[in-house]
PDB file of C-alpha atoms in Angstrom:
ATOM      1  CA  UNK A   1     -76.843 -55.719 -30.598  1.00  0.00           C
ATOM      2  CA  UNK A   2     -73.929 -53.265 -30.819  1.00  0.00           C
ATOM      3  CA  UNK A   3     -70.560 -54.265 -32.212  1.00  0.00           C
ATOM      4  CA  UNK A   4     -67.391 -53.931 -30.122  1.00  0.00           C
ATOM      5  CA  UNK A   5     -64.587 -52.139 -31.944  1.00  0.00           C
ATOM      6  CA  UNK A   6     -61.129 -52.953 -30.563  1.00  0.00           C
ATOM      7  CA  UNK A   7     -58.495 -50.207 -30.596  1.00  0.00           C
ATOM      8  CA  UNK A   8     -54.797 -50.177 -29.718  1.00  0.00           C
ATOM      9  CA  UNK A   9     -52.012 -47.681 -30.322  1.00  0.00           C
ATOM     10  CA  UNK A  10     -48.991 -48.077 -32.563  1.00  0.00           C
ATOM     11  CA  UNK A  11     -46.780 -49.267 -29.701  1.00  0.00           C
ATOM     12  CA  UNK A  12     -48.742 -52.531 -29.598  1.00  0.00           C
ATOM     13  CA  UNK A  13     -46.634 -53.909 -32.485  1.00  0.00           C
ATOM     14  CA  UNK A  14     -49.514 -55.973 -33.821  1.00  0.00           C
ATOM     15  CA  UNK A  15     -48.795 -57.882 -37.015  1.00  0.00           C
ATOM     16  CA  UNK A  16     -50.376 -56.085 -40.017  1.00  0.00           C
ATOM     17  CA  UNK A  17     -52.324 -59.201 -40.987  1.00  0.00           C
ATOM     18  CA  UNK A  18     -53.943 -59.335 -37.527  1.00  0.00           C
ATOM     19  CA  UNK A  19     -54.974 -55.688 -37.812  1.00  0.00           C
ATOM     20  CA  UNK A  20     -56.516 -56.275 -41.223  1.00  0.00           C
ATOM     21  CA  UNK A  21     -58.161 -59.617 -40.490  1.00  0.00           C
ATOM     22  CA  UNK A  22     -59.797 -58.484 -37.248  1.00  0.00           C
ATOM     23  CA  UNK A  23     -60.405 -54.820 -38.174  1.00  0.00           C
ATOM     24  CA  UNK A  24     -58.378 -53.486 -35.225  1.00  0.00           C
ATOM     25  CA  UNK A  25     -58.137 -49.705 -34.945  1.00  0.00           C
ATOM     26  CA  UNK A  26     -54.626 -48.301 -34.522  1.00  0.00           C
ATOM     27  CA  UNK A  27     -53.943 -44.852 -33.082  1.00  0.00           C
ATOM     28  CA  UNK A  28     -50.351 -43.766 -33.798  1.00  0.00           C
ATOM     29  CA  UNK A  29     -47.972 -42.161 -31.362  1.00  0.00           C
ATOM     30  CA  UNK A  30     -45.635 -39.512 -32.750  1.00  0.00           C
ATOM     31  CA  UNK A  31     -41.925 -39.711 -33.525  1.00  0.00           C
ATOM     32  CA  UNK A  32     -40.412 -36.228 -33.265  1.00  0.00           C
ATOM     33  CA  UNK A  33     -37.205 -35.111 -34.991  1.00  0.00           C
ATOM     34  CA  UNK A  34     -36.706 -31.460 -34.103  1.00  0.00           C
ATOM     35  CA  UNK A  35     -39.712 -29.588 -35.475  1.00  0.00           C
ATOM     36  CA  UNK A  36     -40.910 -32.555 -37.547  1.00  0.00           C
ATOM     37  CA  UNK A  37     -43.593 -34.749 -35.982  1.00  0.00           C
ATOM     38  CA  UNK A  38     -44.329 -38.046 -37.754  1.00  0.00           C
ATOM     39  CA  UNK A  39     -47.011 -40.657 -37.097  1.00  0.00           C
ATOM     40  CA  UNK A  40     -45.446 -43.936 -35.956  1.00  0.00           C
ATOM     41  CA  UNK A  41     -46.002 -46.635 -38.566  1.00  0.00           C
ATOM     42  CA  UNK A  42     -47.960 -44.378 -40.917  1.00  0.00           C
ATOM     43  CA  UNK A  43     -45.394 -41.678 -41.752  1.00  0.00           C
ATOM     44  CA  UNK A  44     -42.158 -43.290 -40.559  1.00  0.00           C
ATOM     45  CA  UNK A  45     -40.943 -46.894 -40.360  1.00  0.00           C
ATOM     46  CA  UNK A  46     -38.144 -48.339 -38.181  1.00  0.00           C
ATOM     47  CA  UNK A  47     -35.696 -48.546 -41.104  1.00  0.00           C
ATOM     48  CA  UNK A  48     -36.151 -44.825 -41.758  1.00  0.00           C
ATOM     49  CA  UNK A  49     -35.724 -44.064 -38.057  1.00  0.00           C
ATOM     50  CA  UNK A  50     -32.450 -45.995 -37.900  1.00  0.00           C
ATOM     51  CA  UNK A  51     -31.193 -44.191 -41.005  1.00  0.00           C
ATOM     52  CA  UNK A  52     -31.926 -40.790 -39.494  1.00  0.00           C
ATOM     53  CA  UNK A  53     -30.258 -41.693 -36.194  1.00  0.00           C
ATOM     54  CA  UNK A  54     -27.218 -42.929 -38.104  1.00  0.00           C
ATOM     55  CA  UNK A  55     -27.037 -39.677 -40.066  1.00  0.00           C
ATOM     56  CA  UNK A  56     -27.470 -37.161 -37.249  1.00  0.00           C
ATOM     57  CA  UNK A  57     -26.400 -39.185 -34.181  1.00  0.00           C
ATOM     58  CA  UNK A  58     -29.480 -38.175 -32.190  1.00  0.00           C
ATOM     59  CA  UNK A  59     -32.541 -40.120 -31.151  1.00  0.00           C
ATOM     60  CA  UNK A  60     -36.012 -38.751 -31.801  1.00  0.00           C
ATOM     61  CA  UNK A  61     -38.421 -37.935 -29.026  1.00  0.00           C
ATOM     62  CA  UNK A  62     -41.781 -39.664 -28.871  1.00  0.00           C
ATOM     63  CA  UNK A  63     -45.131 -38.103 -28.052  1.00  0.00           C
ATOM     64  CA  UNK A  64     -48.548 -39.426 -27.118  1.00  0.00           C
ATOM     65  CA  UNK A  65     -51.648 -38.989 -29.258  1.00  0.00           C
ATOM     66  CA  UNK A  66     -53.694 -36.024 -28.069  1.00  0.00           C
ATOM     67  CA  UNK A  67     -57.214 -36.321 -26.650  1.00  0.00           C
ATOM     68  CA  UNK A  68     -58.382 -34.837 -29.965  1.00  0.00           C
ATOM     69  CA  UNK A  69     -56.649 -37.666 -31.852  1.00  0.00           C
ATOM     70  CA  UNK A  70     -58.582 -40.197 -29.803  1.00  0.00           C
ATOM     71  CA  UNK A  71     -61.876 -38.362 -30.210  1.00  0.00           C
ATOM     72  CA  UNK A  72     -61.405 -38.257 -33.984  1.00  0.00           C
ATOM     73  CA  UNK A  73     -60.715 -42.002 -34.056  1.00  0.00           C
ATOM     74  CA  UNK A  74     -63.570 -42.953 -31.728  1.00  0.00           C
ATOM     75  CA  UNK A  75     -66.330 -40.662 -33.026  1.00  0.00           C
ATOM     76  CA  UNK A  76     -67.371 -42.561 -36.204  1.00  0.00           C
ATOM     77  CA  UNK A  77     -67.846 -45.818 -34.278  1.00  0.00           C
ATOM     78  CA  UNK A  78     -69.848 -44.187 -31.507  1.00  0.00           C
ATOM     79  CA  UNK A  79     -71.990 -42.454 -34.146  1.00  0.00           C
ATOM     80  CA  UNK A  80     -72.830 -45.802 -35.768  1.00  0.00           C
ATOM     81  CA  UNK A  81     -73.782 -47.360 -32.435  1.00  0.00           C
ATOM     82  CA  UNK A  82     -70.664 -49.400 -31.661  1.00  0.00           C
ATOM     83  CA  UNK A  83     -68.969 -49.850 -28.309  1.00  0.00           C
ATOM     84  CA  UNK A  84     -65.195 -49.389 -28.030  1.00  0.00           C
ATOM     85  CA  UNK A  85     -62.445 -51.143 -26.105  1.00  0.00           C
ATOM     86  CA  UNK A  86     -59.059 -49.416 -26.202  1.00  0.00           C
ATOM     87  CA  UNK A  87     -55.927 -51.012 -24.678  1.00  0.00           C
ATOM     88  CA  UNK A  88     -53.168 -48.459 -24.172  1.00  0.00           C
ATOM     89  CA  UNK A  89     -49.428 -48.265 -23.716  1.00  0.00           C
ATOM     90  CA  UNK A  90     -48.494 -48.361 -20.017  1.00  0.00           C
ATOM     91  CA  UNK A  91     -49.366 -45.183 -18.124  1.00  0.00           C
ATOM     92  CA  UNK A  92     -45.935 -45.478 -16.490  1.00  0.00           C
ATOM     93  CA  UNK A  93     -44.294 -44.826 -19.858  1.00  0.00           C
ATOM     94  CA  UNK A  94     -46.532 -42.292 -21.571  1.00  0.00           C
ATOM     95  CA  UNK A  95     -49.525 -39.969 -21.205  1.00  0.00           C
ATOM     96  CA  UNK A  96     -51.321 -41.987 -23.900  1.00  0.00           C
ATOM     97  CA  UNK A  97     -53.631 -43.677 -21.374  1.00  0.00           C
ATOM     98  CA  UNK A  98     -54.558 -40.401 -19.666  1.00  0.00           C
ATOM     99  CA  UNK A  99     -55.314 -38.739 -23.003  1.00  0.00           C
ATOM    100  CA  UNK A 100     -57.528 -41.649 -24.039  1.00  0.00           C
ATOM    101  CA  UNK A 101     -59.413 -41.389 -20.750  1.00  0.00           C
ATOM    102  CA  UNK A 102     -59.952 -37.663 -21.304  1.00  0.00           C
ATOM    103  CA  UNK A 103     -61.299 -38.364 -24.774  1.00  0.00           C
ATOM    104  CA  UNK A 104     -63.595 -41.178 -23.618  1.00  0.00           C
ATOM    105  CA  UNK A 105     -65.154 -38.873 -21.002  1.00  0.00           C
ATOM    106  CA  UNK A 106     -66.553 -36.755 -23.858  1.00  0.00           C
ATOM    107  CA  UNK A 107     -68.722 -39.644 -25.053  1.00  0.00           C
ATOM    108  CA  UNK A 108     -71.802 -41.239 -23.451  1.00  0.00           C
ATOM    109  CA  UNK A 109     -70.933 -43.163 -20.300  1.00  0.00           C
ATOM    110  CA  UNK A 110     -70.404 -46.895 -20.739  1.00  0.00           C
ATOM    111  CA  UNK A 111     -69.739 -46.780 -24.489  1.00  0.00           C
ATOM    112  CA  UNK A 112     -65.925 -46.767 -24.265  1.00  0.00           C
ATOM    113  CA  UNK A 113     -63.698 -48.886 -22.042  1.00  0.00           C
ATOM    114  CA  UNK A 114     -60.079 -47.714 -21.714  1.00  0.00           C
ATOM    115  CA  UNK A 115     -57.581 -50.199 -20.254  1.00  0.00           C
ATOM    116  CA  UNK A 116     -54.070 -49.356 -19.078  1.00  0.00           C
ATOM    117  CA  UNK A 117     -52.061 -52.354 -20.289  1.00  0.00           C
ATOM    118  CA  UNK A 118     -49.186 -51.675 -17.863  1.00  0.00           C
ATOM    119  CA  UNK A 119     -47.122 -53.062 -20.727  1.00  0.00           C
ATOM    120  CA  UNK A 120     -45.681 -52.241 -24.128  1.00  0.00           C
ATOM    121  CA  UNK A 121     -45.029 -53.724 -27.562  1.00  0.00           C
ATOM    122  CA  UNK A 122     -46.330 -57.267 -27.977  1.00  0.00           C
ATOM    123  CA  UNK A 123     -47.327 -57.360 -24.325  1.00  0.00           C
ATOM    124  CA  UNK A 124     -50.165 -55.111 -25.481  1.00  0.00           C
ATOM    125  CA  UNK A 125     -50.672 -57.192 -28.629  1.00  0.00           C
ATOM    126  CA  UNK A 126     -51.255 -60.294 -26.524  1.00  0.00           C
ATOM    127  CA  UNK A 127     -54.076 -58.527 -24.640  1.00  0.00           C
ATOM    128  CA  UNK A 128     -55.533 -57.061 -27.813  1.00  0.00           C
ATOM    129  CA  UNK A 129     -55.766 -60.468 -29.472  1.00  0.00           C
ATOM    130  CA  UNK A 130     -57.351 -61.979 -26.352  1.00  0.00           C
ATOM    131  CA  UNK A 131     -59.928 -59.171 -26.472  1.00  0.00           C
ATOM    132  CA  UNK A 132     -60.505 -59.692 -30.202  1.00  0.00           C
ATOM    133  CA  UNK A 133     -61.180 -63.414 -29.766  1.00  0.00           C
ATOM    134  CA  UNK A 134     -63.545 -62.719 -26.857  1.00  0.00           C
ATOM    135  CA  UNK A 135     -65.457 -60.111 -28.875  1.00  0.00           C
ATOM    136  CA  UNK A 136     -65.761 -62.507 -31.811  1.00  0.00           C
ATOM    137  CA  UNK A 137     -67.254 -65.074 -29.428  1.00  0.00           C
ATOM    138  CA  UNK A 138     -69.946 -62.569 -28.454  1.00  0.00           C
ATOM    139  CA  UNK A 139     -68.730 -61.482 -25.014  1.00  0.00           C
ATOM    140  CA  UNK A 140     -69.926 -58.084 -23.784  1.00  0.00           C
ATOM    141  CA  UNK A 141     -67.761 -54.997 -23.340  1.00  0.00           C
ATOM    142  CA  UNK A 142     -67.882 -55.410 -19.573  1.00  0.00           C
ATOM    143  CA  UNK A 143     -66.949 -59.111 -19.775  1.00  0.00           C
ATOM    144  CA  UNK A 144     -63.988 -58.399 -22.070  1.00  0.00           C
ATOM    145  CA  UNK A 145     -62.792 -55.543 -19.875  1.00  0.00           C
ATOM    146  CA  UNK A 146     -62.825 -57.825 -16.833  1.00  0.00           C
ATOM    147  CA  UNK A 147     -61.022 -60.554 -18.802  1.00  0.00           C
ATOM    148  CA  UNK A 148     -58.177 -58.225 -19.848  1.00  0.00           C
ATOM    149  CA  UNK A 149     -57.859 -56.675 -16.382  1.00  0.00           C
ATOM    150  CA  UNK A 150     -57.463 -60.175 -14.949  1.00  0.00           C
ATOM    151  CA  UNK A 151     -54.930 -61.077 -17.648  1.00  0.00           C
ATOM    152  CA  UNK A 152     -52.660 -58.031 -17.169  1.00  0.00           C
ATOM    153  CA  UNK A 153     -50.576 -59.314 -14.219  1.00  0.00           C
ATOM    154  CA  UNK A 154     -49.951 -62.612 -16.028  1.00  0.00           C
ATOM    155  CA  UNK A 155     -48.298 -61.139 -19.135  1.00  0.00           C
ATOM    156  CA  UNK A 156     -44.528 -61.692 -19.253  1.00  0.00           C
ATOM    157  CA  UNK A 157     -42.471 -59.382 -21.487  1.00  0.00           C
ATOM    158  CA  UNK A 158     -38.699 -59.774 -21.833  1.00  0.00           C
ATOM    159  CA  UNK A 159     -36.234 -58.303 -24.366  1.00  0.00           C
ATOM    160  CA  UNK A 160     -32.576 -58.835 -25.186  1.00  0.00           C
ATOM    161  CA  UNK A 161     -30.974 -55.569 -26.311  1.00  0.00           C
ATOM    162  CA  UNK A 162     -28.082 -56.019 -28.712  1.00  0.00           C
ATOM    163  CA  UNK A 163     -26.324 -52.709 -28.172  1.00  0.00           C
ATOM    164  CA  UNK A 164     -26.154 -50.106 -25.395  1.00  0.00           C
ATOM    165  CA  UNK A 165     -25.847 -47.325 -27.982  1.00  0.00           C
ATOM    166  CA  UNK A 166     -29.521 -46.377 -28.046  1.00  0.00           C
ATOM    167  CA  UNK A 167     -29.839 -46.573 -24.253  1.00  0.00           C
ATOM    168  CA  UNK A 168     -26.819 -44.263 -24.073  1.00  0.00           C
ATOM    169  CA  UNK A 169     -28.181 -41.806 -26.640  1.00  0.00           C
ATOM    170  CA  UNK A 170     -31.481 -41.806 -24.757  1.00  0.00           C
ATOM    171  CA  UNK A 171     -29.782 -41.001 -21.458  1.00  0.00           C
ATOM    172  CA  UNK A 172     -30.492 -44.410 -19.924  1.00  0.00           C
ATOM    173  CA  UNK A 173     -26.850 -45.368 -19.458  1.00  0.00           C
ATOM    174  CA  UNK A 174     -23.658 -43.327 -19.136  1.00  0.00           C
ATOM    175  CA  UNK A 175     -20.892 -43.013 -21.706  1.00  0.00           C
ATOM    176  CA  UNK A 176     -18.636 -45.116 -19.517  1.00  0.00           C
ATOM    177  CA  UNK A 177     -21.267 -47.845 -19.172  1.00  0.00           C
ATOM    178  CA  UNK A 178     -21.716 -47.800 -22.938  1.00  0.00           C
ATOM    179  CA  UNK A 179     -17.974 -48.087 -23.543  1.00  0.00           C
ATOM    180  CA  UNK A 180     -17.426 -50.865 -21.005  1.00  0.00           C
ATOM    181  CA  UNK A 181     -20.538 -52.694 -22.139  1.00  0.00           C
ATOM    182  CA  UNK A 182     -19.394 -52.579 -25.763  1.00  0.00           C
ATOM    183  CA  UNK A 183     -15.873 -53.758 -24.938  1.00  0.00           C
ATOM    184  CA  UNK A 184     -17.092 -56.639 -22.780  1.00  0.00           C
ATOM    185  CA  UNK A 185     -20.026 -57.446 -25.086  1.00  0.00           C
ATOM    186  CA  UNK A 186     -22.546 -56.986 -22.284  1.00  0.00           C
ATOM    187  CA  UNK A 187     -26.130 -57.424 -23.425  1.00  0.00           C
ATOM    188  CA  UNK A 188     -28.812 -56.125 -21.079  1.00  0.00           C
ATOM    189  CA  UNK A 189     -32.082 -58.001 -20.702  1.00  0.00           C
ATOM    190  CA  UNK A 190     -35.105 -55.808 -20.059  1.00  0.00           C
ATOM    191  CA  UNK A 191     -38.354 -56.893 -18.450  1.00  0.00           C
ATOM    192  CA  UNK A 192     -41.597 -55.026 -18.004  1.00  0.00           C
ATOM    193  CA  UNK A 193     -42.230 -54.785 -14.274  1.00  0.00           C
ATOM    194  CA  UNK A 194     -45.117 -52.802 -12.750  1.00  0.00           C
ATOM    195  CA  UNK A 195     -45.668 -51.105 -16.082  1.00  0.00           C
ATOM    196  CA  UNK A 196     -42.057 -49.953 -16.463  1.00  0.00           C
ATOM    197  CA  UNK A 197     -39.054 -51.131 -18.464  1.00  0.00           C
ATOM    198  CA  UNK A 198     -36.554 -52.412 -15.924  1.00  0.00           C
ATOM    199  CA  UNK A 199     -33.151 -54.122 -16.261  1.00  0.00           C
ATOM    200  CA  UNK A 200     -33.558 -57.773 -15.275  1.00  0.00           C
ATOM    201  CA  UNK A 201     -29.997 -59.038 -15.719  1.00  0.00           C
ATOM    202  CA  UNK A 202     -27.001 -58.770 -18.056  1.00  0.00           C
ATOM    203  CA  UNK A 203     -25.403 -61.454 -20.188  1.00  0.00           C
ATOM    204  CA  UNK A 204     -21.728 -61.156 -21.089  1.00  0.00           C
ATOM    205  CA  UNK A 205     -20.459 -62.702 -24.307  1.00  0.00           C
ATOM    206  CA  UNK A 206     -22.023 -63.753 -27.557  1.00  0.00           C
ATOM    207  CA  UNK A 207     -25.527 -62.674 -28.528  1.00  0.00           C
ATOM    208  CA  UNK A 208     -26.551 -66.335 -28.791  1.00  0.00           C
ATOM    209  CA  UNK A 209     -25.864 -66.776 -25.088  1.00  0.00           C
ATOM    210  CA  UNK A 210     -28.303 -64.005 -24.172  1.00  0.00           C
ATOM    211  CA  UNK A 211     -30.977 -65.379 -26.498  1.00  0.00           C
ATOM    212  CA  UNK A 212     -30.523 -68.860 -25.051  1.00  0.00           C
ATOM    213  CA  UNK A 213     -30.938 -67.485 -21.530  1.00  0.00           C
ATOM    214  CA  UNK A 214     -34.159 -65.696 -22.509  1.00  0.00           C
ATOM    215  CA  UNK A 215     -35.458 -68.858 -24.171  1.00  0.00           C
ATOM    216  CA  UNK A 216     -34.652 -70.935 -21.089  1.00  0.00           C
ATOM    217  CA  UNK A 217     -36.401 -68.396 -18.869  1.00  0.00           C
ATOM    218  CA  UNK A 218     -39.540 -68.854 -20.957  1.00  0.00           C
ATOM    219  CA  UNK A 219     -39.293 -72.642 -21.091  1.00  0.00           C
ATOM    220  CA  UNK A 220     -38.977 -72.783 -17.313  1.00  0.00           C
ATOM    221  CA  UNK A 221     -42.616 -71.583 -17.288  1.00  0.00           C
ATOM    222  CA  UNK A 222     -43.875 -73.778 -20.127  1.00  0.00           C
ATOM    223  CA  UNK A 223     -46.402 -75.634 -17.998  1.00  0.00           C
ATOM    224  CA  UNK A 224     -48.050 -72.303 -17.117  1.00  0.00           C
ATOM    225  CA  UNK A 225     -47.948 -70.662 -20.563  1.00  0.00           C
ATOM    226  CA  UNK A 226     -51.288 -69.922 -22.218  1.00  0.00           C
ATOM    227  CA  UNK A 227     -50.980 -71.890 -25.501  1.00  0.00           C
ATOM    228  CA  UNK A 228     -53.450 -69.675 -27.363  1.00  0.00           C
ATOM    229  CA  UNK A 229     -50.713 -67.225 -28.369  1.00  0.00           C
ATOM    230  CA  UNK A 230     -47.042 -66.600 -27.650  1.00  0.00           C
ATOM    231  CA  UNK A 231     -45.231 -63.795 -29.520  1.00  0.00           C
ATOM    232  CA  UNK A 232     -41.633 -63.309 -30.620  1.00  0.00           C
ATOM    233  CA  UNK A 233     -41.082 -59.630 -31.470  1.00  0.00           C
ATOM    234  CA  UNK A 234     -37.953 -58.234 -33.091  1.00  0.00           C
ATOM    235  CA  UNK A 235     -36.408 -55.356 -34.956  1.00  0.00           C
ATOM    236  CA  UNK A 236     -34.032 -56.321 -37.763  1.00  0.00           C
ATOM    237  CA  UNK A 237     -33.401 -59.746 -36.204  1.00  0.00           C
ATOM    238  CA  UNK A 238     -35.625 -62.003 -38.291  1.00  0.00           C
ATOM    239  CA  UNK A 239     -33.258 -64.985 -38.410  1.00  0.00           C
ATOM    240  CA  UNK A 240     -32.919 -65.106 -34.626  1.00  0.00           C
ATOM    241  CA  UNK A 241     -36.670 -64.597 -34.266  1.00  0.00           C
ATOM    242  CA  UNK A 242     -37.397 -67.547 -36.567  1.00  0.00           C
ATOM    243  CA  UNK A 243     -35.018 -69.746 -34.550  1.00  0.00           C
ATOM    244  CA  UNK A 244     -36.760 -68.773 -31.315  1.00  0.00           C
ATOM    245  CA  UNK A 245     -40.169 -69.352 -32.884  1.00  0.00           C
ATOM    246  CA  UNK A 246     -39.190 -72.863 -33.936  1.00  0.00           C
ATOM    247  CA  UNK A 247     -37.745 -73.752 -30.527  1.00  0.00           C
ATOM    248  CA  UNK A 248     -40.753 -72.385 -28.665  1.00  0.00           C
ATOM    249  CA  UNK A 249     -43.251 -74.186 -30.888  1.00  0.00           C
ATOM    250  CA  UNK A 250     -41.399 -77.494 -30.516  1.00  0.00           C
ATOM    251  CA  UNK A 251     -40.979 -77.251 -26.759  1.00  0.00           C
ATOM    252  CA  UNK A 252     -44.215 -75.607 -25.600  1.00  0.00           C
ATOM    253  CA  UNK A 253     -46.825 -76.741 -28.127  1.00  0.00           C
ATOM    254  CA  UNK A 254     -48.171 -73.173 -28.101  1.00  0.00           C
ATOM    255  CA  UNK A 255     -49.137 -71.119 -31.117  1.00  0.00           C
ATOM    256  CA  UNK A 256     -46.049 -68.920 -31.633  1.00  0.00           C
ATOM    257  CA  UNK A 257     -46.243 -65.901 -33.943  1.00  0.00           C
ATOM    258  CA  UNK A 258     -43.653 -63.373 -35.121  1.00  0.00           C
ATOM    259  CA  UNK A 259     -44.098 -59.628 -35.275  1.00  0.00           C
ATOM    260  CA  UNK A 260     -41.813 -56.616 -35.679  1.00  0.00           C
ATOM    261  CA  UNK A 261     -41.330 -53.691 -33.316  1.00  0.00           C
ATOM    262  CA  UNK A 262     -42.458 -50.223 -34.322  1.00  0.00           C
ATOM    263  CA  UNK A 263     -40.615 -46.922 -34.114  1.00  0.00           C
ATOM    264  CA  UNK A 264     -41.333 -46.184 -30.453  1.00  0.00           C
ATOM    265  CA  UNK A 265     -39.714 -49.389 -29.185  1.00  0.00           C
ATOM    266  CA  UNK A 266     -36.926 -49.059 -31.781  1.00  0.00           C
ATOM    267  CA  UNK A 267     -36.066 -45.545 -30.650  1.00  0.00           C
ATOM    268  CA  UNK A 268     -35.485 -46.786 -27.095  1.00  0.00           C
ATOM    269  CA  UNK A 269     -33.869 -50.166 -27.714  1.00  0.00           C
ATOM    270  CA  UNK A 270     -32.175 -50.038 -31.110  1.00  0.00           C
ATOM    271  CA  UNK A 271     -31.736 -52.591 -33.899  1.00  0.00           C
ATOM    272  CA  UNK A 272     -31.518 -56.343 -33.345  1.00  0.00           C
ATOM    273  CA  UNK A 273     -33.600 -56.138 -30.198  1.00  0.00           C
ATOM    274  CA  UNK A 274     -35.645 -59.309 -29.744  1.00  0.00           C
ATOM    275  CA  UNK A 275     -38.262 -60.303 -27.189  1.00  0.00           C
ATOM    276  CA  UNK A 276     -40.489 -63.137 -26.049  1.00  0.00           C
ATOM    277  CA  UNK A 277     -43.938 -62.302 -24.747  1.00  0.00           C
ATOM    278  CA  UNK A 278     -46.473 -64.699 -23.299  1.00  0.00           C
ATOM    279  CA  UNK A 279     -49.196 -64.948 -20.699  1.00  0.00           C
ATOM    280  CA  UNK A 280     -49.567 -67.540 -17.996  1.00  0.00           C
ATOM    281  CA  UNK A 281     -52.972 -69.194 -17.830  1.00  0.00           C
ATOM    282  CA  UNK A 282     -55.697 -67.329 -15.986  1.00  0.00           C
TER     283      UNK A 282
END
């Protein structure tokens, strides 16, 4: 009986211990500074990204893995008789999914399943871990694919962004919006909707107020939350993340884990971004 190898890309923000424990394959996206192209997570970390942005005042670009990158990653597992399930960054945000599909078409039909997560960051991680647990229970590639496709619409991903600076540098808000937002301490809350990052609402005032609102939004759904795994993801906001983890564990009874965002999310949202990701029960 063939083994199912689970793959994700570096935007999934999976905790390193999960990757190691469950032998999850990670295909990095690229972080591009001028003519220098670096593999997310392997050749550049968020702290180094922030340092570079601070020094030169410009955000990097990001680029999808090529079809050749996927073929190189997949080939050894196909050669040894495994099947592959790959869960990608949303096709609304990147060509990563399309490139993975192109690569999978070069292999025997039915050996590789490529799923468009319609999500990002730990929204992908939640699906990956669900797939991992299903594979470890002996479910088939087709069964796991159907499980994740059914799960996709139920994943809730919400972030509080601490500063408008990175949205401004990335062209996602004007200089005037950045100035006014900074003066009034406006903190945007971003949700993933239909595979895209979309502003959900804004909170004016202290950071704690925005985090409390996000927590309350989650707790309003606590009777529907899948208790198997709920994720708090952050970048340089560990203290706040630990506080949210504790509150969520106490008030939902779910397993709540922490993870950190990689360079792709950091380059769009900036430091001290923090999110809560969960799935409602199927």
